[in-house]
CSV table of C-alpha atoms in Angstrom, one decimal:
chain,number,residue,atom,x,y,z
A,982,UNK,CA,-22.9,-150.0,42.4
A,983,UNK,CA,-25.7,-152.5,43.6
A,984,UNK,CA,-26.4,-153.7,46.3
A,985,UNK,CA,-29.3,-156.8,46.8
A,986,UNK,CA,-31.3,-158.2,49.3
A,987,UNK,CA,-31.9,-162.2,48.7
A,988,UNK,CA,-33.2,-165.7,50.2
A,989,UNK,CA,-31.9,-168.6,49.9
A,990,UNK,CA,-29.1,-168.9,47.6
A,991,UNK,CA,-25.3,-167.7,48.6
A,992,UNK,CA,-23.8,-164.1,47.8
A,993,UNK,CA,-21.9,-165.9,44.5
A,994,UNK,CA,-25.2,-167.7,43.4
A,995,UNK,CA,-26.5,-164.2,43.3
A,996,UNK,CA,-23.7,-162.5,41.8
A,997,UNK,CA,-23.5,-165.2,38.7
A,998,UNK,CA,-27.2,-164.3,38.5
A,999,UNK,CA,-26.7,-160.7,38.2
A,1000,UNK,CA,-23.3,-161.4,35.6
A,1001,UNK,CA,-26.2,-163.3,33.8
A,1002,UNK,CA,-28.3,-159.9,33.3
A,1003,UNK,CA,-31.3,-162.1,35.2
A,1004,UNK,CA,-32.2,-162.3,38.7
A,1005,UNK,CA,-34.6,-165.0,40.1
A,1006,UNK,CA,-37.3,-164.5,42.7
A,1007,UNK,CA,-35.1,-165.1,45.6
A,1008,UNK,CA,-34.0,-161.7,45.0
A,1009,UNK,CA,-36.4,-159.6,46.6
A,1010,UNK,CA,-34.8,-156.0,46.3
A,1011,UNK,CA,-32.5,-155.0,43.9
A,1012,UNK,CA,-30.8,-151.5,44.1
A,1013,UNK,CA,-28.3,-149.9,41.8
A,1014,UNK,CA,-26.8,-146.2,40.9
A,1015,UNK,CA,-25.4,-146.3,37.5
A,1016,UNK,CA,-22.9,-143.6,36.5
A,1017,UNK,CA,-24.4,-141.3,33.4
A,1018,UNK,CA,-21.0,-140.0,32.2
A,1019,UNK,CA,-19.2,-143.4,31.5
A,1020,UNK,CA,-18.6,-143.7,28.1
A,1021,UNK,CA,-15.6,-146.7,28.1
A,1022,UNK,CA,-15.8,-149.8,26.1
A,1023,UNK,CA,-16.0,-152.7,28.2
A,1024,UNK,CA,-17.7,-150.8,31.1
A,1025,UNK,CA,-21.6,-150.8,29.8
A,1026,UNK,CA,-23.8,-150.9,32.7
A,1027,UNK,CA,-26.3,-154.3,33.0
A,1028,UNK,CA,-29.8,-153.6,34.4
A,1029,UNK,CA,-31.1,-157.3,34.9
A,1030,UNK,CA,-34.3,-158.5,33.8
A,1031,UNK,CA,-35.8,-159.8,37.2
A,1032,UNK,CA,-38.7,-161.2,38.7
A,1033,UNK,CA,-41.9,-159.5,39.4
A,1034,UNK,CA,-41.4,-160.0,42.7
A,1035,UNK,CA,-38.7,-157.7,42.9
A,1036,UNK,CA,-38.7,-154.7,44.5
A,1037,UNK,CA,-35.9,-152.7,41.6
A,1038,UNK,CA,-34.8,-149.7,42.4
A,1039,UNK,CA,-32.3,-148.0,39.5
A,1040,UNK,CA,-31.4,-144.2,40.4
A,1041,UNK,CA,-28.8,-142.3,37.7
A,1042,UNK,CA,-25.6,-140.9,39.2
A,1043,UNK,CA,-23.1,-137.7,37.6
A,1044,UNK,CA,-19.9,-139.1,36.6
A,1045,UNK,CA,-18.0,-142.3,35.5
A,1046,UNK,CA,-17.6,-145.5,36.7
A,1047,UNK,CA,-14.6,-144.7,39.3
A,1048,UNK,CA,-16.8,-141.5,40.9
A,1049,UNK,CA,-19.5,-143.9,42.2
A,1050,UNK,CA,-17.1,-145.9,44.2
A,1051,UNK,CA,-15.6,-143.0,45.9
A,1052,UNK,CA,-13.1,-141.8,43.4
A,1053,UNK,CA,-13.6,-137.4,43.0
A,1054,UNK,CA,-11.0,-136.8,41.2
A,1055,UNK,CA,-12.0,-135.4,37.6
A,1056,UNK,CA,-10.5,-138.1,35.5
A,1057,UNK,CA,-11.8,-140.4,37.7
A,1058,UNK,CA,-8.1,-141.3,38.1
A,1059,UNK,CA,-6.2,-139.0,40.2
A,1060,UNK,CA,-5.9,-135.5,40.6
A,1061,UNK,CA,-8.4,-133.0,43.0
A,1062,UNK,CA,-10.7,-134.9,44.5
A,1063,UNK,CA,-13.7,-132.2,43.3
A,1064,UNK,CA,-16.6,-134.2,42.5
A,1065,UNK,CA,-16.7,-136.3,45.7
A,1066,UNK,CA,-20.7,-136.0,46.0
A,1067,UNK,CA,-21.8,-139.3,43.6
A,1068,UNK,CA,-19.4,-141.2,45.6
A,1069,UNK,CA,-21.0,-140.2,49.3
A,1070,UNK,CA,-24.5,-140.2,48.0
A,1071,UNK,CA,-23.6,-144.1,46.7
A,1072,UNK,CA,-22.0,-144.9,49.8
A,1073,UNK,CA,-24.9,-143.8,52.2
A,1074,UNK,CA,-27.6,-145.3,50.6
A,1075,UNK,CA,-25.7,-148.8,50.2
A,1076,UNK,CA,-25.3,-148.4,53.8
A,1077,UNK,CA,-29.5,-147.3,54.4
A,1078,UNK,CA,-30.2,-150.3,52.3
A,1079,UNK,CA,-27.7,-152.4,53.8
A,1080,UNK,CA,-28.7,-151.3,57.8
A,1081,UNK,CA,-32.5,-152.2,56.7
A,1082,UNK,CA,-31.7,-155.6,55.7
A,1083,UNK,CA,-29.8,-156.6,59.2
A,1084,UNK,CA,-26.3,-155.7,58.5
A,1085,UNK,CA,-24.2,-154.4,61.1
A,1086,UNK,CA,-22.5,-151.6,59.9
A,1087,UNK,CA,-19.5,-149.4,62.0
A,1088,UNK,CA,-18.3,-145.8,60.3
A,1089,UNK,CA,-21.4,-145.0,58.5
A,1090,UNK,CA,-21.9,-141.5,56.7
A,1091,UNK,CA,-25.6,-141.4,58.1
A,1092,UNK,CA,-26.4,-138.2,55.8
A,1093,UNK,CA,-29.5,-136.0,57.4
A,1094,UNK,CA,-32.0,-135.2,54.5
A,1095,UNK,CA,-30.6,-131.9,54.3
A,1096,UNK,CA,-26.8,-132.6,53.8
A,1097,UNK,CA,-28.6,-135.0,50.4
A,1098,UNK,CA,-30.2,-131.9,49.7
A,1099,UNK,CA,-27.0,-130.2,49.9
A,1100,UNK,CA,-25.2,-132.5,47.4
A,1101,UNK,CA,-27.9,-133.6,44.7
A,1102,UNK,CA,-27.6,-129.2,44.8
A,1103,UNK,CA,-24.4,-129.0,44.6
A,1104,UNK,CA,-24.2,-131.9,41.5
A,1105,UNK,CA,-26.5,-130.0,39.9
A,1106,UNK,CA,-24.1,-126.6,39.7
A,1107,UNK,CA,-21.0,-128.5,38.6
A,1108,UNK,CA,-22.9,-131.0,35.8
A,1109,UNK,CA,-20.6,-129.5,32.8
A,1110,UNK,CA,-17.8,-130.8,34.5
A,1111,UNK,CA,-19.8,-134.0,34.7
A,1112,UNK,CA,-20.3,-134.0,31.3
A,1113,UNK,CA,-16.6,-133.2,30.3
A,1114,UNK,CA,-16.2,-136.6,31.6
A,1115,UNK,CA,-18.1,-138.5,29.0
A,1116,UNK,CA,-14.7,-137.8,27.0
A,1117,UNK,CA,-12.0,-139.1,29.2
A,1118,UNK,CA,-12.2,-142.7,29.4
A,1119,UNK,CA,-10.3,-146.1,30.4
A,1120,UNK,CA,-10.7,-147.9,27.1
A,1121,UNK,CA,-11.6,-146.7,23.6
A,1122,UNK,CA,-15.2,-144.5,24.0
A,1123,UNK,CA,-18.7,-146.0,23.1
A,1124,UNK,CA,-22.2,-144.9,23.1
A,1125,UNK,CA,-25.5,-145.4,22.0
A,1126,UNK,CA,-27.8,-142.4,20.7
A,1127,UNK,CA,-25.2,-140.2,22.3
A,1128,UNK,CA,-25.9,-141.4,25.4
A,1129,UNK,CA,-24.3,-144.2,27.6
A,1130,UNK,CA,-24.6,-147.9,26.3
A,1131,UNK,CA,-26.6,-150.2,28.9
A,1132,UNK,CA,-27.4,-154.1,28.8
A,1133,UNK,CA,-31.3,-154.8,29.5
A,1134,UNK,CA,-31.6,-158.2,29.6
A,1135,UNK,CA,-30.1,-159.6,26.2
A,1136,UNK,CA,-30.8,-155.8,24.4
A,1137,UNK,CA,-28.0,-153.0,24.1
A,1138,UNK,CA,-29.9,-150.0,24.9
A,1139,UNK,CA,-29.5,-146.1,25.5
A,1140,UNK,CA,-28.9,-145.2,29.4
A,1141,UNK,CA,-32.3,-142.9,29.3
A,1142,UNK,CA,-34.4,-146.1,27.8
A,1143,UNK,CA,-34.5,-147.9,31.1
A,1144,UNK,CA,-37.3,-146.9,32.8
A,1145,UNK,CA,-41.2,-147.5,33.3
A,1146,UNK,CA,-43.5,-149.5,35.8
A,1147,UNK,CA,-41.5,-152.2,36.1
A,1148,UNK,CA,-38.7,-149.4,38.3
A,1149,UNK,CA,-39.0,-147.4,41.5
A,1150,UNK,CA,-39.4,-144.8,40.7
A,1151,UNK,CA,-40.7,-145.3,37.4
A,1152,UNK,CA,-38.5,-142.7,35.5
A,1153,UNK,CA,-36.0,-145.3,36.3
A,1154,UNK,CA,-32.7,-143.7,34.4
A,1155,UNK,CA,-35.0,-141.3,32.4
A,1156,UNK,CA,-34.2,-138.1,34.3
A,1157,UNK,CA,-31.2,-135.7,34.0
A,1158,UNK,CA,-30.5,-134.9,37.5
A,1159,UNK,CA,-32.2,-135.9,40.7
A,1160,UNK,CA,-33.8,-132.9,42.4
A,1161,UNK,CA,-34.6,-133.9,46.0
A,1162,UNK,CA,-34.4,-136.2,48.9
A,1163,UNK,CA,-37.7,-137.7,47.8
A,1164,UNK,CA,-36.6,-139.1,44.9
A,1165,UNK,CA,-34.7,-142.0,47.6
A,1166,UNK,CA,-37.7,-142.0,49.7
A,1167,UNK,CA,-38.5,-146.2,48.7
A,1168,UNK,CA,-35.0,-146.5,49.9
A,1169,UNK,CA,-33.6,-144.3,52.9
């Protein structure tokens, strides 16, 4: 999930850009969650190489590809929906983002820095289920180191590898599990 703030060009000018793992300086804010436990082939996250001008933002999320988007059901198919956190964290920071930028938005979750509290805590207590997801998947299961398989730029990397000054925060996908509110605060 990404969401990105431009000038100039259209919304599929921009979206080419980002299928082409670069993003030009029109793009002046670039913020993505990319879900951890994925492991299916043809699902590798991209984390474009972009500009210096832009402001990147990459957070890591618990769970597979279908979690971020909203789906809480363990096999991120169907079943109980019990790992519906990812999904409203995701959801209310596309809509911060997207309420900063001008966009009128109707329905939003508006989550109080306490209820993200709530859930980055309650994430934290279920993450072996999390990781029992890293061997259900869509396609036939890849990974690199042991970890998740990303695209930087033109490089196949491991998930944890993206990270440094050029992210904010700088532990970019580094960390384990977000701890606190504060972690979003360049965002929300």
């Amino acid at each position: 999930m990404c969401v990105l703030r431009w000038h100039g060009n259209t919304l599929h000018q921009v979206l080419h850009l980002v299928l082409e793992t670069a993003l030009g300086s029109n793009v002046k804010e670039y913020v993505a969650f990319y879900a951890r436990d994925e492991r299916s082939l043809g699902f590798a996250c991209v984390v474009p190489e972009c500009d210096k001008t832009t402001q990147v933002h990459i957070y890591p999320m618990p769970g597979r590809h279908a979690t971020l988007v909203g789906n809480a059901a363990a096999n991120g198919n169907e079943g109980a929906k019990v790992y519906a956190e990812p999904g409203q964290l995701v959801r209310h920071f596309a809509e911060t983002c997207l309420t900063r930028w001008g966009v009128r938005l109707e329905k939003k979750l508006n989550l109080t820095p306490e209820q993200i509290e709530e859930r980055l805590a309650t994430i934290k207590n279920d993450l072996g289920g999390y990781m029992k997801m890293r061997s259900t998947v869509y396609t036939t299961s890849t990974q690199t180191a042991g970890e998740r398989s990303i695209t930087k730029g033109s490089k196949d990397i491991k998930f944890t590898a993206a990270k440094g000054a050029d992210y904010i925060p700088e532990p970019g996908l580094s960390i384990e599990h977000i701890l606190s509110n504060d972690h979003f605060k360049e965002i929300g």
